[in-house]
Amino acid sequence: WDGTPDQLNLLEAVDNLVAGRTADDLLVEMMLRMGVELTTPLETREVAGSPLYNLAGTLFAYFGTDITIDRANEVSKALAEWRDEEPGDADTTVVVRDTGFVDSATKLNFAAALKQAGFTTLRSI
Protein backbone atom coordinates (compact mmCIF):
# COMPACT_ATOMS: atom_id res chain seq x y z
CA TRP A 1 0.00 0.00 0.00
CA ASP A 2 1.50 3.29 -1.01
CA GLY A 3 -1.33 5.69 -0.15
CA THR A 4 -2.06 6.94 -3.64
CA PRO A 5 -5.70 7.97 -4.08
CA ASP A 6 -6.50 5.16 -6.55
CA GLN A 7 -5.57 2.59 -3.87
CA LEU A 8 -7.43 4.27 -1.04
CA ASN A 9 -10.76 2.42 -1.16
CA LEU A 10 -11.75 1.52 2.40
CA LEU A 11 -14.84 -0.44 1.34
CA GLU A 12 -12.70 -2.88 -0.61
CA ALA A 13 -10.29 -3.26 2.32
CA VAL A 14 -12.92 -4.34 4.87
CA ASP A 15 -12.36 -8.09 4.44
CA ASN A 16 -8.81 -8.90 5.52
CA LEU A 17 -8.92 -12.47 4.17
CA VAL A 18 -7.66 -13.56 0.77
CA ALA A 19 -10.57 -14.27 -1.58
CA GLY A 20 -11.36 -17.93 -2.13
CA ARG A 21 -10.14 -19.23 1.22
CA THR A 22 -12.17 -22.13 2.59
CA ALA A 23 -13.05 -22.70 6.22
CA ASP A 24 -10.40 -25.44 6.30
CA ASP A 25 -7.81 -22.98 4.96
CA LEU A 26 -8.72 -20.53 7.73
CA LEU A 27 -8.52 -23.28 10.35
CA VAL A 28 -4.97 -24.24 9.37
CA GLU A 29 -3.88 -20.58 9.24
CA MET A 30 -5.42 -19.95 12.67
CA MET A 31 -3.73 -23.03 14.13
CA LEU A 32 -0.33 -21.98 12.80
CA ARG A 33 -0.69 -18.40 14.05
CA MET A 34 -1.88 -19.48 17.49
CA GLY A 35 0.83 -22.11 17.87
CA VAL A 36 -1.61 -25.03 17.91
CA GLU A 37 -0.04 -28.32 16.81
CA LEU A 38 -1.42 -29.46 13.47
CA THR A 39 -1.71 -32.94 14.99
CA THR A 40 -4.20 -31.73 17.63
CA PRO A 41 -7.30 -33.96 17.68
CA LEU A 42 -10.02 -32.33 15.56
CA GLU A 43 -13.75 -32.91 15.31
CA THR A 44 -16.17 -31.13 13.00
CA ARG A 45 -19.93 -30.60 13.03
CA GLU A 46 -22.12 -28.67 10.64
CA VAL A 47 -23.82 -25.73 12.37
CA ALA A 48 -25.86 -23.01 10.67
CA GLY A 49 -24.50 -23.96 7.26
CA SER A 50 -20.78 -23.92 8.11
CA PRO A 51 -18.34 -26.25 9.87
CA LEU A 52 -17.80 -25.84 13.60
CA TYR A 53 -14.37 -27.12 14.62
CA ASN A 54 -13.46 -28.55 18.01
CA LEU A 55 -9.74 -28.85 18.71
CA ALA A 56 -9.25 -31.09 21.74
CA GLY A 57 -12.16 -29.48 23.60
CA THR A 58 -10.22 -26.31 24.45
CA LEU A 59 -10.43 -24.41 21.16
CA PHE A 60 -13.47 -24.04 18.94
CA ALA A 61 -13.50 -22.28 15.56
CA TYR A 62 -16.39 -21.11 13.38
CA PHE A 63 -15.75 -19.25 10.12
CA GLY A 64 -19.29 -18.90 8.77
CA THR A 65 -20.49 -15.81 6.92
CA ASP A 66 -23.72 -13.80 6.88
CA ILE A 67 -24.27 -14.59 10.56
CA THR A 68 -27.51 -13.03 11.76
CA ILE A 69 -28.76 -12.89 15.35
CA ASP A 70 -30.64 -16.17 14.85
CA ARG A 71 -27.60 -17.93 13.38
CA ALA A 72 -25.36 -16.50 16.12
CA ASN A 73 -27.73 -17.89 18.75
CA GLU A 74 -27.70 -21.27 16.99
CA VAL A 75 -23.89 -21.32 16.93
CA SER A 76 -23.50 -20.22 20.57
CA LYS A 77 -25.99 -22.88 21.69
CA ALA A 78 -24.17 -25.56 19.66
CA LEU A 79 -20.83 -24.46 21.13
CA ALA A 80 -22.08 -24.71 24.71
CA GLU A 81 -23.74 -28.09 24.13
CA TRP A 82 -20.64 -29.56 22.46
CA ARG A 83 -18.32 -28.25 25.16
CA ASP A 84 -20.60 -29.65 27.87
CA GLU A 85 -20.56 -33.15 26.33
CA GLU A 86 -17.02 -33.59 27.65
CA PRO A 87 -16.33 -30.76 30.08
CA GLY A 88 -12.70 -30.13 30.91
CA ASP A 89 -10.76 -28.03 33.36
CA ALA A 90 -9.05 -25.81 30.76
CA ASP A 91 -10.09 -22.40 29.54
CA THR A 92 -12.06 -22.56 26.32
CA THR A 93 -11.35 -20.25 23.38
CA VAL A 94 -13.66 -19.56 20.44
CA VAL A 95 -12.28 -18.14 17.19
CA VAL A 96 -14.59 -16.61 14.58
CA ARG A 97 -14.32 -14.80 11.29
CA ASP A 98 -14.59 -11.09 12.08
CA THR A 99 -16.35 -10.27 8.83
CA GLY A 100 -18.72 -13.21 9.20
CA PHE A 101 -21.31 -11.22 11.14
CA VAL A 102 -23.92 -9.10 9.38
CA ASP A 103 -23.21 -6.22 11.76
CA SER A 104 -21.33 -5.33 14.93
CA ALA A 105 -24.44 -5.65 17.10
CA THR A 106 -24.74 -9.31 16.10
CA LYS A 107 -21.11 -9.94 17.01
CA LEU A 108 -21.57 -8.21 20.38
CA ASN A 109 -24.66 -10.31 21.11
CA PHE A 110 -22.72 -13.44 20.15
CA ALA A 111 -19.87 -12.45 22.49
CA ALA A 112 -22.33 -11.84 25.32
CA ALA A 113 -24.01 -15.22 24.76
CA LEU A 114 -20.63 -16.97 24.87
CA LYS A 115 -19.62 -15.16 28.03
CA GLN A 116 -22.91 -16.08 29.66
CA ALA A 117 -22.32 -19.72 28.65
CA GLY A 118 -18.93 -19.66 30.40
CA PHE A 119 -16.53 -19.32 27.47
CA THR A 120 -13.46 -17.45 28.59
CA THR A 121 -11.96 -16.09 25.35
CA LEU A 122 -13.39 -14.93 22.02
CA ARG A 123 -10.94 -14.09 19.23
CA SER A 124 -11.61 -13.06 15.69
CA ILE A 125 -9.53 -13.23 12.55
mmCIF file of N, CA and C in Angstrom:
data_model
loop_
_atom_site.group_PDB
_atom_site.id
_atom_site.type_symbol
_atom_site.label_atom_id
_atom_site.label_comp_id
_atom_site.label_asym_id
_atom_site.label_seq_id
_atom_site.Cartn_x
_atom_site.Cartn_y
_atom_site.Cartn_z
ATOM 1 N N TRP A 1 0.855 -1.181 0.000
ATOM 2 C CA TRP A 1 0.000 0.000 0.000
ATOM 3 C C TRP A 1 0.885 1.222 0.000
ATOM 4 N N ASP A 2 0.644 2.111 -0.944
ATOM 5 C CA ASP A 2 1.499 3.293 -1.009
ATOM 6 C C ASP A 2 0.730 4.577 -0.758
ATOM 7 N N GLY A 3 -0.568 4.514 -0.525
ATOM 8 C CA GLY A 3 -1.332 5.689 -0.151
ATOM 9 C C GLY A 3 -1.804 6.545 -1.302
ATOM 10 N N THR A 4 -1.576 6.142 -2.520
ATOM 11 C CA THR A 4 -2.060 6.941 -3.641
ATOM 12 C C THR A 4 -3.583 6.848 -3.690
ATOM 13 N N PRO A 5 -4.240 7.929 -4.127
ATOM 14 C CA PRO A 5 -5.705 7.966 -4.080
ATOM 15 C C PRO A 5 -6.395 6.807 -4.790
ATOM 16 N N ASP A 6 -5.840 6.266 -5.868
ATOM 17 C CA ASP A 6 -6.503 5.164 -6.551
ATOM 18 C C ASP A 6 -6.456 3.862 -5.750
ATOM 19 N N GLN A 7 -5.632 3.789 -4.718
ATOM 20 C CA GLN A 7 -5.566 2.595 -3.870
ATOM 21 C C GLN A 7 -6.250 2.807 -2.527
ATOM 22 N N LEU A 8 -6.834 3.937 -2.324
ATOM 23 C CA LEU A 8 -7.427 4.272 -1.036
ATOM 24 C C LEU A 8 -8.935 4.041 -1.060
ATOM 25 N N ASN A 9 -9.351 2.778 -1.146
ATOM 26 C CA ASN A 9 -10.756 2.417 -1.162
ATOM 27 C C ASN A 9 -11.035 1.573 0.078
ATOM 28 N N LEU A 10 -11.540 2.209 1.126
ATOM 29 C CA LEU A 10 -11.750 1.520 2.402
ATOM 30 C C LEU A 10 -12.795 0.414 2.304
ATOM 31 N N LEU A 11 -13.811 0.590 1.452
ATOM 32 C CA LEU A 11 -14.838 -0.441 1.343
ATOM 33 C C LEU A 11 -14.278 -1.748 0.804
ATOM 34 N N GLU A 12 -13.298 -1.670 -0.079
ATOM 35 C CA GLU A 12 -12.700 -2.884 -0.608
ATOM 36 C C GLU A 12 -11.711 -3.505 0.374
ATOM 37 N N ALA A 13 -11.274 -2.774 1.367
ATOM 38 C CA ALA A 13 -10.286 -3.258 2.321
ATOM 39 C C ALA A 13 -10.915 -3.809 3.599
ATOM 40 N N VAL A 14 -12.250 -3.892 3.648
ATOM 41 C CA VAL A 14 -12.924 -4.336 4.866
ATOM 42 C C VAL A 14 -12.599 -5.788 5.191
ATOM 43 N N ASP A 15 -12.639 -6.671 4.204
ATOM 44 C CA ASP A 15 -12.361 -8.086 4.442
ATOM 45 C C ASP A 15 -10.859 -8.325 4.352
ATOM 46 N N ASN A 16 -10.258 -8.731 5.456
ATOM 47 C CA ASN A 16 -8.813 -8.904 5.517
ATOM 48 C C ASN A 16 -8.349 -10.282 5.048
ATOM 49 N N LEU A 17 -9.267 -11.120 4.579
ATOM 50 C CA LEU A 17 -8.917 -12.466 4.167
ATOM 51 C C LEU A 17 -8.782 -12.544 2.646
ATOM 52 N N VAL A 18 -7.867 -13.367 2.204
ATOM 53 C CA VAL A 18 -7.661 -13.555 0.773
ATOM 54 C C VAL A 18 -8.901 -14.235 0.188
ATOM 55 N N ALA A 19 -9.375 -13.716 -0.921
ATOM 56 C CA ALA A 19 -10.566 -14.267 -1.576
ATOM 57 C C ALA A 19 -10.360 -15.739 -1.914
ATOM 58 N N GLY A 20 -11.424 -16.516 -1.762
ATOM 59 C CA GLY A 20 -11.364 -17.927 -2.130
ATOM 60 C C GLY A 20 -10.914 -18.871 -1.041
ATOM 61 N N ARG A 21 -10.594 -18.363 0.132
ATOM 62 C CA ARG A 21 -10.142 -19.230 1.221
ATOM 63 C C ARG A 21 -11.333 -20.000 1.792
ATOM 64 N N THR A 22 -11.134 -21.295 2.004
ATOM 65 C CA THR A 22 -12.172 -22.129 2.594
ATOM 66 C C THR A 22 -12.064 -22.076 4.114
ATOM 67 N N ALA A 23 -13.081 -22.623 4.763
ATOM 68 C CA ALA A 23 -13.047 -22.698 6.219
ATOM 69 C C ALA A 23 -11.862 -23.545 6.683
ATOM 70 N N ASP A 24 -11.552 -24.606 5.947
ATOM 71 C CA ASP A 24 -10.402 -25.437 6.304
ATOM 72 C C ASP A 24 -9.095 -24.655 6.170
ATOM 73 N N ASP A 25 -8.993 -23.823 5.127
ATOM 74 C CA ASP A 25 -7.807 -22.976 4.965
ATOM 75 C C ASP A 25 -7.652 -22.051 6.173
ATOM 76 N N LEU A 26 -8.764 -21.446 6.587
ATOM 77 C CA LEU A 26 -8.719 -20.532 7.734
ATOM 78 C C LEU A 26 -8.353 -21.270 9.016
ATOM 79 N N LEU A 27 -8.839 -22.483 9.157
ATOM 80 C CA LEU A 27 -8.521 -23.277 10.345
ATOM 81 C C LEU A 27 -7.020 -23.525 10.440
ATOM 82 N N VAL A 28 -6.408 -23.961 9.354
ATOM 83 C CA VAL A 28 -4.971 -24.241 9.373
ATOM 84 C C VAL A 28 -4.188 -22.964 9.650
ATOM 85 N N GLU A 29 -4.564 -21.864 9.007
ATOM 86 C CA GLU A 29 -3.881 -20.581 9.243
ATOM 87 C C GLU A 29 -3.990 -20.166 10.711
ATOM 88 N N MET A 30 -5.201 -20.304 11.273
ATOM 89 C CA MET A 30 -5.416 -19.951 12.674
ATOM 90 C C MET A 30 -4.567 -20.816 13.592
ATOM 91 N N MET A 31 -4.511 -22.117 13.305
ATOM 92 C CA MET A 31 -3.727 -23.026 14.134
ATOM 93 C C MET A 31 -2.250 -22.649 14.100
ATOM 94 N N LEU A 32 -1.738 -22.358 12.919
ATOM 95 C CA LEU A 32 -0.332 -21.975 12.797
ATOM 96 C C LEU A 32 -0.045 -20.675 13.551
ATOM 97 N N ARG A 33 -0.914 -19.696 13.396
ATOM 98 C CA ARG A 33 -0.694 -18.395 14.048
ATOM 99 C C ARG A 33 -0.824 -18.465 15.565
ATOM 100 N N MET A 34 -1.678 -19.362 16.051
ATOM 101 C CA MET A 34 -1.885 -19.482 17.493
ATOM 102 C C MET A 34 -0.944 -20.496 18.130
ATOM 103 N N GLY A 35 -0.107 -21.145 17.327
ATOM 104 C CA GLY A 35 0.829 -22.115 17.868
ATOM 105 C C GLY A 35 0.194 -23.429 18.256
ATOM 106 N N VAL A 36 -0.938 -23.765 17.631
ATOM 107 C CA VAL A 36 -1.611 -25.031 17.906
ATOM 108 C C VAL A 36 -1.011 -26.098 17.001
ATOM 109 N N GLU A 37 -0.621 -27.210 17.581
ATOM 110 C CA GLU A 37 -0.043 -28.317 16.812
ATOM 111 C C GLU A 37 -1.037 -28.776 15.749
ATOM 112 N N LEU A 38 -0.551 -29.001 14.540
ATOM 113 C CA LEU A 38 -1.417 -29.464 13.465
ATOM 114 C C LEU A 38 -1.885 -30.897 13.682
ATOM 115 N N THR A 39 -1.296 -31.576 14.652
ATOM 116 C CA THR A 39 -1.707 -32.939 14.986
ATOM 117 C C THR A 39 -2.733 -32.973 16.123
ATOM 118 N N THR A 40 -3.196 -31.813 16.566
ATOM 119 C CA THR A 40 -4.201 -31.733 17.631
ATOM 120 C C THR A 40 -5.474 -32.448 17.183
ATOM 121 N N PRO A 41 -6.054 -33.278 18.049
ATOM 122 C CA PRO A 41 -7.301 -33.960 17.680
ATOM 123 C C PRO A 41 -8.367 -32.946 17.257
ATOM 124 N N LEU A 42 -9.060 -33.255 16.155
ATOM 125 C CA LEU A 42 -10.020 -32.330 15.557
ATOM 126 C C LEU A 42 -11.322 -33.050 15.260
ATOM 127 N N GLU A 43 -12.418 -32.432 15.661
ATOM 128 C CA GLU A 43 -13.747 -32.910 15.311
ATOM 129 C C GLU A 43 -14.479 -31.775 14.611
ATOM 130 N N THR A 44 -15.411 -32.135 13.742
ATOM 131 C CA THR A 44 -16.165 -31.133 12.997
ATOM 132 C C THR A 44 -17.642 -31.488 13.015
ATOM 133 N N ARG A 45 -18.470 -30.455 13.155
ATOM 134 C CA ARG A 45 -19.927 -30.597 13.034
ATOM 135 C C ARG A 45 -20.433 -29.448 12.164
ATOM 136 N N GLU A 46 -21.495 -29.700 11.462
ATOM 137 C CA GLU A 46 -22.120 -28.669 10.641
ATOM 138 C C GLU A 46 -23.114 -27.897 11.504
ATOM 139 N N VAL A 47 -22.932 -26.579 11.585
ATOM 140 C CA VAL A 47 -23.822 -25.732 12.372
ATOM 141 C C VAL A 47 -24.138 -24.479 11.556
ATOM 142 N N ALA A 48 -25.403 -24.203 11.376
ATOM 143 C CA ALA A 48 -25.858 -23.005 10.666
ATOM 144 C C ALA A 48 -25.188 -22.862 9.304
ATOM 145 N N GLY A 49 -25.020 -23.984 8.613
ATOM 146 C CA GLY A 49 -24.502 -23.958 7.260
ATOM 147 C C GLY A 49 -22.997 -23.903 7.101
ATOM 148 N N SER A 50 -22.245 -23.965 8.182
ATOM 149 C CA SER A 50 -20.777 -23.923 8.112
ATOM 150 C C SER A 50 -20.197 -24.892 9.135
ATOM 151 N N PRO A 51 -18.949 -25.336 8.905
ATOM 152 C CA PRO A 51 -18.343 -26.255 9.874
ATOM 153 C C PRO A 51 -17.989 -25.561 11.185
ATOM 154 N N LEU A 52 -18.234 -26.253 12.267
ATOM 155 C CA LEU A 52 -17.800 -25.840 13.597
ATOM 156 C C LEU A 52 -16.716 -26.816 13.995
ATOM 157 N N TYR A 53 -15.535 -26.286 14.304
ATOM 158 C CA TYR A 53 -14.374 -27.121 14.616
ATOM 159 C C TYR A 53 -14.154 -27.157 16.119
ATOM 160 N N ASN A 54 -13.789 -28.338 16.606
ATOM 161 C CA ASN A 54 -13.457 -28.547 18.010
ATOM 162 C C ASN A 54 -12.059 -29.148 18.056
ATOM 163 N N LEU A 55 -11.127 -28.388 18.595
ATOM 164 C CA LEU A 55 -9.745 -28.855 18.712
ATOM 165 C C LEU A 55 -9.486 -29.234 20.167
ATOM 166 N N ALA A 56 -9.557 -30.518 20.423
ATOM 167 C CA ALA A 56 -9.251 -31.087 21.736
ATOM 168 C C ALA A 56 -10.100 -30.518 22.875
ATOM 169 N N GLY A 57 -11.259 -29.969 22.562
ATOM 170 C CA GLY A 57 -12.159 -29.478 23.596
ATOM 171 C C GLY A 57 -11.767 -28.164 24.240
ATOM 172 N N THR A 58 -10.647 -27.577 23.842
ATOM 173 C CA THR A 58 -10.222 -26.312 24.450
ATOM 174 C C THR A 58 -10.225 -25.156 23.471
ATOM 175 N N LEU A 59 -10.405 -25.452 22.180
ATOM 176 C CA LEU A 59 -10.427 -24.412 21.158
ATOM 177 C C LEU A 59 -11.489 -24.774 20.130
ATOM 178 N N PHE A 60 -12.428 -23.859 19.944
ATOM 179 C CA PHE A 60 -13.468 -24.035 18.939
ATOM 180 C C PHE A 60 -13.294 -22.944 17.893
ATOM 181 N N ALA A 61 -13.613 -23.262 16.636
ATOM 182 C CA ALA A 61 -13.503 -22.278 15.563
ATOM 183 C C ALA A 61 -14.728 -22.370 14.664
ATOM 184 N N TYR A 62 -15.233 -21.194 14.273
ATOM 185 C CA TYR A 62 -16.385 -21.111 13.378
ATOM 186 C C TYR A 62 -16.133 -19.958 12.415
ATOM 187 N N PHE A 63 -16.088 -20.267 11.120
ATOM 188 C CA PHE A 63 -15.754 -19.253 10.117
ATOM 189 C C PHE A 63 -16.905 -18.998 9.155
ATOM 190 N N GLY A 64 -18.132 -19.149 9.608
ATOM 191 C CA GLY A 64 -19.295 -18.903 8.769
ATOM 192 C C GLY A 64 -19.414 -17.437 8.387
ATOM 193 N N THR A 65 -20.245 -17.178 7.386
ATOM 194 C CA THR A 65 -20.487 -15.811 6.924
ATOM 195 C C THR A 65 -21.983 -15.514 6.984
ATOM 196 N N ASP A 66 -22.318 -14.247 6.844
ATOM 197 C CA ASP A 66 -23.721 -13.798 6.882
ATOM 198 C C ASP A 66 -24.419 -14.255 8.158
ATOM 199 N N ILE A 67 -23.720 -14.143 9.281
ATOM 200 C CA ILE A 67 -24.267 -14.587 10.563
ATOM 201 C C ILE A 67 -25.213 -13.520 11.103
ATOM 202 N N THR A 68 -26.472 -13.890 11.199
ATOM 203 C CA THR A 68 -27.508 -13.031 11.763
ATOM 204 C C THR A 68 -27.644 -13.348 13.253
ATOM 205 N N ILE A 69 -28.511 -12.627 13.925
ATOM 206 C CA ILE A 69 -28.763 -12.894 15.354
ATOM 207 C C ILE A 69 -29.219 -14.339 15.550
ATOM 208 N N ASP A 70 -30.139 -14.805 14.705
ATOM 209 C CA ASP A 70 -30.642 -16.175 14.846
ATOM 210 C C ASP A 70 -29.533 -17.202 14.641
ATOM 211 N N ARG A 71 -28.708 -16.998 13.626
ATOM 212 C CA ARG A 71 -27.602 -17.932 13.380
ATOM 213 C C ARG A 71 -26.572 -17.857 14.497
ATOM 214 N N ALA A 72 -26.307 -16.660 15.012
ATOM 215 C CA ALA A 72 -25.363 -16.502 16.123
ATOM 216 C C ALA A 72 -25.865 -17.248 17.352
ATOM 217 N N ASN A 73 -27.156 -17.162 17.609
ATOM 218 C CA ASN A 73 -27.729 -17.890 18.745
ATOM 219 C C ASN A 73 -27.616 -19.397 18.544
ATOM 220 N N GLU A 74 -27.834 -19.845 17.301
ATOM 221 C CA GLU A 74 -27.705 -21.268 16.994
ATOM 222 C C GLU A 74 -26.267 -21.747 17.213
ATOM 223 N N VAL A 75 -25.300 -20.949 16.778
ATOM 224 C CA VAL A 75 -23.888 -21.320 16.932
ATOM 225 C C VAL A 75 -23.486 -21.316 18.400
ATOM 226 N N SER A 76 -23.880 -20.283 19.158
ATOM 227 C CA SER A 76 -23.498 -20.221 20.574
ATOM 228 C C SER A 76 -24.120 -21.373 21.356
ATOM 229 N N LYS A 77 -25.341 -21.739 21.025
ATOM 230 C CA LYS A 77 -25.985 -22.884 21.686
ATOM 231 C C LYS A 77 -25.249 -24.181 21.354
ATOM 232 N N ALA A 78 -24.899 -24.360 20.071
ATOM 233 C CA ALA A 78 -24.172 -25.564 19.659
ATOM 234 C C ALA A 78 -22.806 -25.638 20.331
ATOM 235 N N LEU A 79 -22.136 -24.501 20.458
ATOM 236 C CA LEU A 79 -20.833 -24.464 21.134
ATOM 237 C C LEU A 79 -20.952 -24.922 22.583
ATOM 238 N N ALA A 80 -21.916 -24.365 23.292
ATOM 239 C CA ALA A 80 -22.084 -24.711 24.708
ATOM 240 C C ALA A 80 -22.451 -26.186 24.875
ATOM 241 N N GLU A 81 -23.339 -26.697 24.024
ATOM 242 C CA GLU A 81 -23.737 -28.093 24.129
ATOM 243 C C GLU A 81 -22.568 -29.029 23.845
ATOM 244 N N TRP A 82 -21.777 -28.702 22.822
ATOM 245 C CA TRP A 82 -20.642 -29.558 22.462
ATOM 246 C C TRP A 82 -19.582 -29.542 23.552
ATOM 247 N N ARG A 83 -19.298 -28.353 24.072
ATOM 248 C CA ARG A 83 -18.323 -28.251 25.160
ATOM 249 C C ARG A 83 -18.778 -29.044 26.378
ATOM 250 N N ASP A 84 -20.078 -28.986 26.679
ATOM 251 C CA ASP A 84 -20.602 -29.647 27.869
ATOM 252 C C ASP A 84 -20.688 -31.170 27.729
ATOM 253 N N GLU A 85 -20.554 -31.694 26.504
ATOM 254 C CA GLU A 85 -20.557 -33.149 26.325
ATOM 255 C C GLU A 85 -19.361 -33.797 27.012
ATOM 256 N N GLU A 86 -18.230 -33.108 26.990
ATOM 257 C CA GLU A 86 -17.015 -33.592 27.646
ATOM 258 C C GLU A 86 -16.329 -32.420 28.326
ATOM 259 N N PRO A 87 -16.908 -31.943 29.429
ATOM 260 C CA PRO A 87 -16.334 -30.763 30.084
ATOM 261 C C PRO A 87 -14.920 -31.029 30.594
ATOM 262 N N GLY A 88 -14.071 -30.020 30.440
ATOM 263 C CA GLY A 88 -12.698 -30.129 30.913
ATOM 264 C C GLY A 88 -12.390 -29.021 31.899
ATOM 265 N N ASP A 89 -11.169 -29.022 32.376
ATOM 266 C CA ASP A 89 -10.758 -28.026 33.355
ATOM 267 C C ASP A 89 -10.110 -26.809 32.717
ATOM 268 N N ALA A 90 -9.795 -26.882 31.428
ATOM 269 C CA ALA A 90 -9.047 -25.814 30.760
ATOM 270 C C ALA A 90 -9.967 -24.684 30.308
ATOM 271 N N ASP A 91 -9.366 -23.518 30.134
ATOM 272 C CA ASP A 91 -10.090 -22.402 29.540
ATOM 273 C C ASP A 91 -10.471 -22.773 28.115
ATOM 274 N N THR A 92 -11.592 -22.251 27.666
ATOM 275 C CA THR A 92 -12.060 -22.556 26.321
ATOM 276 C C THR A 92 -12.049 -21.291 25.477
ATOM 277 N N THR A 93 -11.441 -21.370 24.301
ATOM 278 C CA THR A 93 -11.354 -20.247 23.381
ATOM 279 C C THR A 93 -12.220 -20.524 22.164
ATOM 280 N N VAL A 94 -12.886 -19.484 21.670
ATOM 281 C CA VAL A 94 -13.658 -19.558 20.443
ATOM 282 C C VAL A 94 -13.061 -18.557 19.464
ATOM 283 N N VAL A 95 -12.807 -18.999 18.237
ATOM 284 C CA VAL A 95 -12.275 -18.140 17.191
ATOM 285 C C VAL A 95 -13.311 -18.053 16.080
ATOM 286 N N VAL A 96 -13.610 -16.831 15.647
ATOM 287 C CA VAL A 96 -14.591 -16.610 14.582
ATOM 288 C C VAL A 96 -14.008 -15.710 13.499
ATOM 289 N N ARG A 97 -14.685 -15.691 12.390
ATOM 290 C CA ARG A 97 -14.324 -14.802 11.289
ATOM 291 C C ARG A 97 -14.938 -13.437 11.587
ATOM 292 N N ASP A 98 -14.114 -12.415 11.711
ATOM 293 C CA ASP A 98 -14.586 -11.085 12.082
ATOM 294 C C ASP A 98 -15.630 -10.555 11.112
ATOM 295 N N THR A 99 -15.420 -10.779 9.835
ATOM 296 C CA THR A 99 -16.347 -10.266 8.827
ATOM 297 C C THR A 99 -17.512 -11.211 8.573
ATOM 298 N N GLY A 100 -17.636 -12.255 9.381
ATOM 299 C CA GLY A 100 -18.723 -13.210 9.199
ATOM 300 C C GLY A 100 -20.065 -12.724 9.710
ATOM 301 N N PHE A 101 -20.070 -11.717 10.538
ATOM 302 C CA PHE A 101 -21.306 -11.220 11.138
ATOM 303 C C PHE A 101 -21.920 -10.128 10.263
ATOM 304 N N VAL A 102 -23.256 -10.088 10.222
ATOM 305 C CA VAL A 102 -23.919 -9.100 9.378
ATOM 306 C C VAL A 102 -23.714 -7.680 9.889
ATOM 307 N N ASP A 103 -23.489 -7.536 11.194
ATOM 308 C CA ASP A 103 -23.208 -6.217 11.760
ATOM 309 C C ASP A 103 -22.536 -6.379 13.126
ATOM 310 N N SER A 104 -22.055 -5.270 13.655
ATOM 311 C CA SER A 104 -21.326 -5.330 14.928
ATOM 312 C C SER A 104 -22.238 -5.683 16.094
ATOM 313 N N ALA A 105 -23.509 -5.313 16.022
ATOM 314 C CA ALA A 105 -24.440 -5.650 17.103
ATOM 315 C C ALA A 105 -24.602 -7.163 17.220
ATOM 316 N N THR A 106 -24.637 -7.852 16.091
ATOM 317 C CA THR A 106 -24.745 -9.308 16.102
ATOM 318 C C THR A 106 -23.515 -9.933 16.745
ATOM 319 N N LYS A 107 -22.340 -9.409 16.411
ATOM 320 C CA LYS A 107 -21.109 -9.937 17.005
ATOM 321 C C LYS A 107 -21.082 -9.676 18.513
ATOM 322 N N LEU A 108 -21.529 -8.513 18.940
ATOM 323 C CA LEU A 108 -21.574 -8.207 20.376
ATOM 324 C C LEU A 108 -22.551 -9.124 21.104
ATOM 325 N N ASN A 109 -23.695 -9.392 20.499
ATOM 326 C CA ASN A 109 -24.659 -10.313 21.114
ATOM 327 C C ASN A 109 -24.082 -11.723 21.202
ATOM 328 N N PHE A 110 -23.365 -12.132 20.159
ATOM 329 C CA PHE A 110 -22.717 -13.442 20.152
ATOM 330 C C PHE A 110 -21.690 -13.525 21.282
ATOM 331 N N ALA A 111 -20.881 -12.484 21.421
ATOM 332 C CA ALA A 111 -19.871 -12.448 22.487
ATOM 333 C C ALA A 111 -20.524 -12.528 23.862
ATOM 334 N N ALA A 112 -21.629 -11.816 24.037
ATOM 335 C CA ALA A 112 -22.329 -11.837 25.325
ATOM 336 C C ALA A 112 -22.911 -13.221 25.610
ATOM 337 N N ALA A 113 -23.455 -13.879 24.575
ATOM 338 C CA ALA A 113 -24.006 -15.222 24.759
ATOM 339 C C ALA A 113 -22.916 -16.212 25.143
ATOM 340 N N LEU A 114 -21.740 -16.085 24.515
ATOM 341 C CA LEU A 114 -20.628 -16.972 24.867
ATOM 342 C C LEU A 114 -20.155 -16.735 26.294
ATOM 343 N N LYS A 115 -20.054 -15.480 26.671
ATOM 344 C CA LYS A 115 -19.616 -15.158 28.033
ATOM 345 C C LYS A 115 -20.602 -15.723 29.052
ATOM 346 N N GLN A 116 -21.889 -15.566 28.768
ATOM 347 C CA GLN A 116 -22.909 -16.080 29.665
ATOM 348 C C GLN A 116 -22.841 -17.607 29.760
ATOM 349 N N ALA A 117 -22.435 -18.257 28.665
ATOM 350 C CA ALA A 117 -22.319 -19.720 28.653
ATOM 351 C C ALA A 117 -21.020 -20.205 29.284
ATOM 352 N N GLY A 118 -20.147 -19.275 29.699
ATOM 353 C CA GLY A 118 -18.927 -19.661 30.395
ATOM 354 C C GLY A 118 -17.680 -19.758 29.548
ATOM 355 N N PHE A 119 -17.744 -19.325 28.294
ATOM 356 C CA PHE A 119 -16.533 -19.317 27.466
ATOM 357 C C PHE A 119 -15.648 -18.168 27.924
ATOM 358 N N THR A 120 -14.356 -18.420 27.992
ATOM 359 C CA THR A 120 -13.459 -17.447 28.587
ATOM 360 C C THR A 120 -12.826 -16.493 27.569
ATOM 361 N N THR A 121 -12.663 -16.932 26.322
ATOM 362 C CA THR A 121 -11.963 -16.091 25.348
ATOM 363 C C THR A 121 -12.647 -16.186 23.991
ATOM 364 N N LEU A 122 -12.885 -15.014 23.385
ATOM 365 C CA LEU A 122 -13.388 -14.931 22.015
ATOM 366 C C LEU A 122 -12.374 -14.154 21.216
ATOM 367 N N ARG A 123 -11.891 -14.758 20.128
ATOM 368 C CA ARG A 123 -10.939 -14.087 19.232
ATOM 369 C C ARG A 123 -11.524 -14.090 17.842
ATOM 370 N N SER A 124 -11.153 -13.084 17.073
ATOM 371 C CA SER A 124 -11.610 -13.058 15.686
ATOM 372 C C SER A 124 -10.440 -12.830 14.756
ATOM 373 N N ILE A 125 -10.580 -13.404 13.562
ATOM 374 C CA ILE A 125 -9.532 -13.234 12.548
ATOM 375 C C ILE A 125 -10.087 -12.448 11.388
#
